Tab-separated table of C-alpha atoms in Angstrom:
chain	number	residue	atom	x	y	z
A	936	UNK	CA	27.095	38.462	-61.871
A	937	UNK	CA	29.973	39.923	-60.516
A	938	UNK	CA	28.063	41.861	-58.509
A	939	UNK	CA	26.278	38.686	-57.198
A	940	UNK	CA	29.401	37.180	-56.256
A	941	UNK	CA	30.563	40.194	-54.229
A	942	UNK	CA	28.016	39.859	-52.444
A	943	UNK	CA	27.729	36.554	-51.829
A	944	UNK	CA	31.646	36.381	-50.756
A	945	UNK	CA	30.678	39.315	-48.745
A	946	UNK	CA	28.184	37.199	-46.764
A	947	UNK	CA	30.115	34.430	-46.325
A	948	UNK	CA	33.000	37.082	-44.781
A	949	UNK	CA	30.305	38.632	-42.269
A	950	UNK	CA	28.981	34.709	-41.535
A	951	UNK	CA	32.320	33.470	-40.564
A	952	UNK	CA	32.549	36.671	-38.074
A	953	UNK	CA	29.908	36.166	-36.746
A	954	UNK	CA	30.736	32.390	-35.952
A	955	UNK	CA	33.937	33.926	-34.027
A	956	UNK	CA	31.665	35.513	-31.653
A	957	UNK	CA	29.816	33.792	-28.707
A	958	UNK	CA	27.293	36.424	-27.903
A	959	UNK	CA	24.556	33.809	-28.904
A	960	UNK	CA	25.448	30.760	-27.713
A	961	UNK	CA	23.894	28.806	-24.912
A	962	UNK	CA	24.202	30.551	-20.903
A	963	UNK	CA	27.194	29.180	-19.019
A	964	UNK	CA	25.579	26.190	-17.995
A	965	UNK	CA	27.295	26.128	-14.269
A	966	UNK	CA	25.813	29.406	-13.602
A	967	UNK	CA	22.022	27.530	-13.737
A	968	UNK	CA	23.158	24.130	-12.915
A	969	UNK	CA	25.224	23.603	-9.504
A	970	UNK	CA	25.427	21.112	-6.534
A	971	UNK	CA	23.898	23.135	-3.658
A	972	UNK	CA	26.749	22.656	-0.910
A	973	UNK	CA	26.196	21.996	3.014
A	974	UNK	CA	25.460	25.142	4.884
A	975	UNK	CA	26.044	26.058	8.491
A	976	UNK	CA	24.310	28.681	10.279
A	977	UNK	CA	26.318	30.718	13.024
A	978	UNK	CA	23.040	30.844	14.892
A	979	UNK	CA	19.423	28.262	15.420
A	980	UNK	CA	16.701	29.087	12.955
A	981	UNK	CA	13.442	29.724	13.734
A	982	UNK	CA	11.850	26.777	12.614
A	983	UNK	CA	7.775	26.330	11.583
A	984	UNK	CA	5.549	23.679	10.189
A	985	UNK	CA	2.610	23.961	7.935
A	986	UNK	CA	-0.155	21.944	10.400
A	987	UNK	CA	-3.028	20.427	7.779
A	988	UNK	CA	-6.287	20.041	10.097
A	989	UNK	CA	-7.312	16.712	9.007
A	990	UNK	CA	-11.099	16.909	9.926
A	991	UNK	CA	-12.716	14.221	7.881
A	992	UNK	CA	-12.313	10.724	5.962
A	993	UNK	CA	-12.203	12.333	2.943
A	994	UNK	CA	-8.357	13.195	3.090
A	995	UNK	CA	-7.590	10.024	2.640
A	996	UNK	CA	-10.142	8.306	0.670
A	997	UNK	CA	-11.878	8.702	-2.402
A	998	UNK	CA	-14.467	6.378	-3.736
A	999	UNK	CA	-12.836	4.028	-1.198
A	1000	UNK	CA	-9.365	4.761	-2.961
A	1001	UNK	CA	-6.302	6.195	-1.337
A	1002	UNK	CA	-5.338	9.520	-2.324
A	1003	UNK	CA	-2.288	10.343	-0.238
A	1004	UNK	CA	1.717	9.068	-0.336
A	1005	UNK	CA	3.153	7.518	2.153
A	1006	UNK	CA	2.223	5.344	4.958
A	1007	UNK	CA	1.784	7.497	8.362
A	1008	UNK	CA	2.770	5.877	11.476
A	1009	UNK	CA	-0.698	7.353	13.068
A	1010	UNK	CA	-2.719	5.650	10.364
A	1011	UNK	CA	-5.402	7.514	8.317
A	1012	UNK	CA	-6.265	9.368	11.496
A	1013	UNK	CA	-8.412	12.755	12.469
A	1014	UNK	CA	-6.259	15.641	14.111
A	1015	UNK	CA	-9.248	14.979	16.528
A	1016	UNK	CA	-8.839	11.574	17.343
A	1017	UNK	CA	-7.323	11.046	20.673
A	1018	UNK	CA	-3.846	10.690	20.959
A	1019	UNK	CA	-2.648	12.199	17.803
A	1020	UNK	CA	-1.701	15.640	18.569
A	1021	UNK	CA	-0.084	13.815	21.889
A	1022	UNK	CA	2.007	12.329	19.249
A	1023	UNK	CA	2.490	14.828	16.622
A	1024	UNK	CA	4.062	17.207	19.262
A	1025	UNK	CA	6.431	15.106	20.485
A	1026	UNK	CA	7.643	14.553	17.051
A	1027	UNK	CA	7.020	18.199	16.441
A	1028	UNK	CA	9.726	18.473	19.704
A	1029	UNK	CA	12.075	15.884	17.877
A	1030	UNK	CA	12.668	18.335	15.364
A	1031	UNK	CA	13.184	21.028	17.183
A	1032	UNK	CA	10.415	22.826	15.500
A	1033	UNK	CA	9.498	26.097	17.178
A	1034	UNK	CA	5.961	26.067	16.202
A	1035	UNK	CA	3.282	24.789	14.050
A	1036	UNK	CA	1.345	26.500	11.676
A	1037	UNK	CA	-2.283	26.401	11.686
A	1038	UNK	CA	-4.906	28.131	9.492
A	1039	UNK	CA	-7.448	30.399	11.163
A	1040	UNK	CA	-10.284	30.992	8.828
A	1041	UNK	CA	-13.598	31.893	11.404
A	1042	UNK	CA	-14.235	28.178	11.416
A	1043	UNK	CA	-15.225	26.038	14.458
A	1044	UNK	CA	-12.945	23.727	13.195
A	1045	UNK	CA	-10.250	26.326	13.693
A	1046	UNK	CA	-11.058	27.064	16.679
A	1047	UNK	CA	-11.326	22.966	17.782
A	1048	UNK	CA	-7.753	22.320	16.860
A	1049	UNK	CA	-6.445	25.341	18.613
A	1050	UNK	CA	-8.320	24.285	22.361
A	1051	UNK	CA	-6.988	21.113	21.358
A	1052	UNK	CA	-3.689	21.938	20.820
A	1053	UNK	CA	-2.773	24.616	23.838
A	1054	UNK	CA	-4.774	21.241	25.947
A	1055	UNK	CA	-2.556	19.187	24.757
A	1056	UNK	CA	0.271	20.947	25.108
A	1057	UNK	CA	-0.211	21.155	28.798
A	1058	UNK	CA	-0.753	18.358	29.647
A	1059	UNK	CA	2.518	16.735	27.929
A	1060	UNK	CA	4.837	20.071	28.503
A	1061	UNK	CA	5.368	20.022	24.609
A	1062	UNK	CA	7.823	22.837	23.741
A	1063	UNK	CA	6.364	23.475	20.476
A	1064	UNK	CA	4.513	26.413	20.260
A	1065	UNK	CA	1.865	27.772	17.545
A	1066	UNK	CA	1.054	30.269	15.260
A	1067	UNK	CA	-1.919	31.029	13.302
A	1068	UNK	CA	-2.084	31.799	9.199
A	1069	UNK	CA	-5.094	34.574	9.294
A	1070	UNK	CA	-6.943	33.768	5.638
A	1071	UNK	CA	-8.621	36.876	4.751
A	1072	UNK	CA	-11.147	34.240	2.604
A	1073	UNK	CA	-14.059	34.528	5.143
A	1074	UNK	CA	-14.341	38.561	4.991
A	1075	UNK	CA	-15.781	37.500	1.467
A	1076	UNK	CA	-13.812	41.079	-0.053
A	1077	UNK	CA	-14.483	42.054	-3.736
A	1078	UNK	CA	-12.903	45.022	-5.814
A	1079	UNK	CA	-16.204	46.361	-5.044
A	1080	UNK	CA	-16.257	45.996	-1.358
A	1081	UNK	CA	-12.124	45.875	-0.595
A	1082	UNK	CA	-10.904	44.873	2.961
A	1083	UNK	CA	-9.739	48.148	3.107
A	1084	UNK	CA	-13.305	49.705	3.658
A	1085	UNK	CA	-14.278	50.394	6.937
A	1086	UNK	CA	-16.776	47.446	7.304
A	1087	UNK	CA	-14.625	44.673	6.017
A	1088	UNK	CA	-11.509	45.715	7.950
A	1089	UNK	CA	-13.699	46.364	10.978
A	1090	UNK	CA	-14.714	42.941	10.650
A	1091	UNK	CA	-10.483	41.911	10.631
A	1092	UNK	CA	-9.997	43.693	13.295
A	1093	UNK	CA	-12.560	42.315	15.440
A	1094	UNK	CA	-11.170	38.749	14.383
A	1095	UNK	CA	-8.016	39.711	16.342
A	1096	UNK	CA	-8.967	41.307	19.356
A	1097	UNK	CA	-11.928	38.932	20.042
A	1098	UNK	CA	-10.134	35.784	18.891
A	1099	UNK	CA	-6.482	35.912	18.424
A	1100	UNK	CA	-5.332	38.253	20.971
A	1101	UNK	CA	-6.596	36.814	23.413
A	1102	UNK	CA	-4.086	33.726	22.299
A	1103	UNK	CA	-1.414	35.676	21.762
A	1104	UNK	CA	-1.817	36.060	25.858
A	1105	UNK	CA	-1.467	32.419	25.996
A	1106	UNK	CA	2.054	31.239	26.346
A	1107	UNK	CA	1.261	28.503	23.458
A	1108	UNK	CA	1.823	31.394	21.563
A	1109	UNK	CA	4.947	31.406	19.501
A	1110	UNK	CA	6.150	35.477	20.116
A	1111	UNK	CA	9.821	36.013	18.101
A	1112	UNK	CA	11.116	38.723	20.947
A	1113	UNK	CA	8.156	39.534	22.274
A	1114	UNK	CA	6.245	40.007	19.280
A	1115	UNK	CA	3.168	37.712	18.141
A	1116	UNK	CA	4.403	36.240	14.526
A	1117	UNK	CA	1.044	35.604	12.080
A	1118	UNK	CA	1.229	35.194	8.901
A	1119	UNK	CA	-1.700	36.253	6.827
A	1120	UNK	CA	-2.982	35.027	3.539
A	1121	UNK	CA	-2.959	35.475	0.412
A	1122	UNK	CA	-0.442	38.258	-0.546
A	1123	UNK	CA	-0.856	37.311	-3.794
A	1124	UNK	CA	-4.078	38.272	-5.011
A	1125	UNK	CA	-5.930	36.603	-7.933
A	1126	UNK	CA	-6.590	38.209	-11.001
A	1127	UNK	CA	-9.911	38.912	-10.261
A	1128	UNK	CA	-9.259	40.083	-7.078
A	1129	UNK	CA	-6.540	42.924	-7.539
A	1130	UNK	CA	-8.769	45.580	-5.905
A	1131	UNK	CA	-9.670	43.527	-3.028
A	1132	UNK	CA	-7.276	44.193	-0.963
A	1133	UNK	CA	-4.313	47.325	-0.286
A	1134	UNK	CA	-2.293	45.724	2.091
A	1135	UNK	CA	-0.442	48.884	2.568
A	1136	UNK	CA	-3.905	50.657	4.198
A	1137	UNK	CA	-4.907	46.925	5.725
A	1138	UNK	CA	-1.684	45.978	7.649
A	1139	UNK	CA	-0.878	49.310	9.570
A	1140	UNK	CA	-4.507	49.477	10.565
A	1141	UNK	CA	-4.496	46.235	12.096
A	1142	UNK	CA	-1.233	46.917	13.753
A	1143	UNK	CA	-2.234	49.987	15.294
A	1144	UNK	CA	-5.252	48.161	16.844
A	1145	UNK	CA	-3.139	45.208	18.209
A	1146	UNK	CA	-0.922	47.552	19.538
A	1147	UNK	CA	-3.481	49.268	21.682
A	1148	UNK	CA	-4.074	45.962	22.835
A	1149	UNK	CA	-0.178	45.519	24.040
A	1150	UNK	CA	1.443	43.714	21.667
A	1151	UNK	CA	3.616	44.806	18.211
A	1152	UNK	CA	2.807	41.956	15.758
A	1153	UNK	CA	5.773	40.856	13.179
A	1154	UNK	CA	3.308	39.793	10.127
A	1155	UNK	CA	4.080	37.454	7.384
A	1156	UNK	CA	2.587	37.597	3.777
A	1157	UNK	CA	2.167	34.201	2.808
A	1158	UNK	CA	2.243	33.980	-1.386
A	1159	UNK	CA	0.891	30.383	-2.345
A	1160	UNK	CA	2.136	30.471	-5.966
A	1161	UNK	CA	6.394	29.943	-6.550
A	1162	UNK	CA	8.145	31.091	-9.389
A	1163	UNK	CA	6.790	33.950	-10.137
A	1164	UNK	CA	9.216	36.944	-10.110
A	1165	UNK	CA	8.476	39.853	-7.157
A	1166	UNK	CA	8.664	42.438	-9.671
A	1167	UNK	CA	5.496	41.032	-10.548
A	1168	UNK	CA	3.809	41.775	-7.975
A	1169	UNK	CA	2.203	45.303	-6.583
A	1170	UNK	CA	4.496	47.063	-3.911
A	1171	UNK	CA	1.555	46.733	-1.281
A	1172	UNK	CA	1.835	43.155	-1.582
A	1173	UNK	CA	5.087	42.932	-0.418
A	1174	UNK	CA	6.310	46.171	1.745
A	1175	UNK	CA	3.472	46.000	3.694
A	1176	UNK	CA	5.005	43.069	5.899
A	1177	UNK	CA	7.767	42.382	8.223
A	1178	UNK	CA	8.108	39.588	6.265
A	1179	UNK	CA	7.040	37.386	3.420
A	1180	UNK	CA	7.319	33.827	2.266
A	1181	UNK	CA	6.573	31.990	-0.923
A	1182	UNK	CA	5.223	28.282	0.234
A	1183	UNK	CA	5.091	26.474	-3.061
A	1184	UNK	CA	7.188	25.342	-5.477
A	1185	UNK	CA	6.521	22.439	-6.893
A	1186	UNK	CA	6.501	22.323	-10.717
A	1187	UNK	CA	5.935	20.862	-13.717
A	1188	UNK	CA	8.306	22.132	-16.438
A	1189	UNK	CA	11.758	20.162	-17.678
A	1190	UNK	CA	14.159	22.646	-17.232
A	1191	UNK	CA	13.281	22.832	-13.447
A	1192	UNK	CA	12.723	19.390	-13.177
A	1193	UNK	CA	16.353	19.464	-14.186
A	1194	UNK	CA	17.915	21.485	-11.948
A	1195	UNK	CA	15.060	21.939	-9.224
A	1196	UNK	CA	17.346	23.029	-6.728
A	1197	UNK	CA	19.943	25.508	-7.947
A	1198	UNK	CA	16.891	27.152	-9.995
A	1199	UNK	CA	14.944	27.574	-6.622
A	1200	UNK	CA	18.617	28.821	-4.992
A	1201	UNK	CA	18.329	31.278	-8.139
A	1202	UNK	CA	14.752	32.245	-7.497
A	1203	UNK	CA	15.205	32.851	-3.993
A	1204	UNK	CA	18.596	34.822	-4.500
A	1205	UNK	CA	16.170	37.090	-6.005
A	1206	UNK	CA	13.371	37.709	-4.083
A	1207	UNK	CA	15.765	38.183	-1.108
A	1208	UNK	CA	17.626	41.088	-3.093
A	1209	UNK	CA	14.418	42.426	-4.419
A	1210	UNK	CA	12.524	42.674	-1.434
A	1211	UNK	CA	14.988	43.950	0.809
A	1212	UNK	CA	15.019	47.426	-0.378
A	1213	UNK	CA	11.693	47.793	1.685
A	1214	UNK	CA	13.170	46.307	4.564
A	1215	UNK	CA	11.408	43.448	4.307
A	1216	UNK	CA	12.621	39.768	4.892
A	1217	UNK	CA	12.785	36.537	2.862
A	1218	UNK	CA	11.212	34.156	4.760
A	1219	UNK	CA	12.269	30.484	2.525
A	1220	UNK	CA	9.884	27.831	2.755
A	1221	UNK	CA	10.850	24.431	2.169
A	1222	UNK	CA	9.298	20.356	1.098
A	1223	UNK	CA	10.488	17.590	3.095
A	1224	UNK	CA	9.415	15.914	0.093
A	1225	UNK	CA	6.832	15.666	-2.942
A	1226	UNK	CA	4.304	13.816	-4.685
A	1227	UNK	CA	0.332	14.701	-5.208
A	1228	UNK	CA	0.337	12.175	-8.252
A	1229	UNK	CA	-1.708	10.111	-6.071
A	1230	UNK	CA	-4.004	12.131	-5.429
A	1231	UNK	CA	-4.078	13.919	-9.048
A	1232	UNK	CA	-3.131	11.107	-11.303
A	1233	UNK	CA	-3.153	13.753	-14.272
A	1234	UNK	CA	-0.258	15.323	-12.710
A	1235	UNK	CA	3.345	15.302	-13.737
A	1236	UNK	CA	4.663	17.669	-11.430
A	1237	UNK	CA	8.449	17.127	-10.139
A	1238	UNK	CA	8.807	14.428	-7.330
A	1239	UNK	CA	11.373	13.824	-4.962
A	1240	UNK	CA	11.510	12.233	-1.299
A	1241	UNK	CA	9.823	9.304	-1.919
A	1242	UNK	CA	10.530	5.651	-0.288
A	1243	UNK	CA	12.174	7.653	2.477
A	1244	UNK	CA	14.835	8.774	0.625
A	1245	UNK	CA	16.433	12.126	2.207
A	1246	UNK	CA	19.248	13.593	-0.147
A	1247	UNK	CA	16.102	15.819	-1.667
A	1248	UNK	CA	15.285	17.500	1.562
A	1249	UNK	CA	18.885	18.355	2.536
A	1250	UNK	CA	19.206	19.794	-0.245
A	1251	UNK	CA	16.327	21.847	0.416
A	1252	UNK	CA	17.519	22.883	3.994
A	1253	UNK	CA	20.761	23.995	2.350
A	1254	UNK	CA	18.754	26.071	-0.236
A	1255	UNK	CA	16.955	27.925	2.580
A	1256	UNK	CA	20.321	28.503	4.475
A	1257	UNK	CA	21.809	30.161	1.667
A	1258	UNK	CA	18.801	32.713	1.305
A	1259	UNK	CA	17.803	32.939	4.621
A	1260	UNK	CA	16.382	36.457	5.889
A	1261	UNK	CA	17.801	38.480	8.565
A	1262	UNK	CA	15.256	37.606	11.226
A	1263	UNK	CA	16.730	33.537	10.772
A	1264	UNK	CA	13.488	32.228	10.091
A	1265	UNK	CA	12.307	28.593	7.788
A	1266	UNK	CA	9.009	27.122	7.195
A	1267	UNK	CA	8.457	23.843	6.257
A	1268	UNK	CA	5.602	22.867	3.885
A	1269	UNK	CA	4.346	20.383	5.434
A	1270	UNK	CA	4.072	18.594	9.065
A	1271	UNK	CA	1.097	16.536	7.513
A	1272	UNK	CA	0.160	16.971	4.130
A	1273	UNK	CA	-0.403	13.581	2.845
A	1274	UNK	CA	-2.639	14.681	-0.193
A	1275	UNK	CA	0.956	16.409	-1.830
A	1276	UNK	CA	3.424	14.052	-0.357
A	1277	UNK	CA	5.073	16.672	1.646
A	1278	UNK	CA	4.991	15.491	5.196
A	1279	UNK	CA	7.433	16.082	7.647
A	1280	UNK	CA	5.505	13.844	10.040
A	1281	UNK	CA	7.362	10.537	10.632
A	1282	UNK	CA	5.880	7.611	7.810
A	1283	UNK	CA	6.602	3.660	7.625
A	1284	UNK	CA	8.971	4.783	4.593
A	1285	UNK	CA	11.225	7.831	6.038
A	1286	UNK	CA	10.533	6.675	9.794
A	1287	UNK	CA	11.459	9.794	11.756
A	1288	UNK	CA	14.533	10.435	9.334
A	1289	UNK	CA	12.640	13.892	8.616
A	1290	UNK	CA	12.632	15.070	11.867
A	1291	UNK	CA	16.085	14.062	12.531
A	1292	UNK	CA	17.566	16.127	9.511
A	1293	UNK	CA	15.473	19.159	10.458
A	1294	UNK	CA	16.982	19.451	13.769
A	1295	UNK	CA	20.919	18.539	12.329
A	1296	UNK	CA	20.319	21.540	9.450
A	1297	UNK	CA	18.685	23.985	11.493
A	1298	UNK	CA	19.761	23.544	15.225
A	1299	UNK	CA	23.809	24.025	16.658
């Protein structure tokens, strides 16, 4: 009994000592949950926005029901509708965008949009330019037949030499200090296709082929999923590119709901620091707003910036400026993806406020 009493007293004493320590208490909340201050850049940022090529009414309606957020001033349009691109380029100039990003996957609709863009830009004397997001999907690569194999690599190089390099020659294409800017997607290969592309072999070969035609590419690798730390990717998925961007920071996790902007800020600081060892630039990508719940009724992702509310977009702009890379590039996702409610383009709800915020936040 005496031994039991001594052991019990010893345990109580140990417990008392441990309670005096804060080693296992909750972390300091202020390190993770904080307000984003207004941040000013010493020079103008280079700003681009993702453009959705709307080719069908199915982008607006499903079984006769609306599947998009907001009320676009242009109505339920197609990108080829007369007058649409003319108004969009005028609005893009109002926002002081440097370029719109158009996905190219060797589809005829991609080429039609590019042709129309160049024509309308010339006719209206618009300033905004074009950048291609090259999607490797049409190359149909696999682990067994990866992109770095000669046949597939030649297909990619031919896409550039036959179609894209002639586009670089056009004044409508955006070039940074003479270097055509090009996005290449996806950098985050699916788990079933991890060996389908070795970018450490593909990008140097592509750059060499294009340099022989007179252009030094500035390549941005596009990661389509956020909230994954860069250490979880293979080095070639990041280090092969001049810059990388992560274009989707939507979330359905409560802790990220609660401190969305400070959590993104912490993630981006980690990305920027980690990839700097490879001399790869971090290119922040922001949402003006987010609401996919009309298109996907089962979604419970964090929504913001609805009904014309602008404070969250200003917060996101400042997170981007706090983590902007050395090339001073920021991307906006998106210009007109109404299914996800991420449109910078004016609506009945926000009028032109998102355009004004973009100009005021990123241009002197």
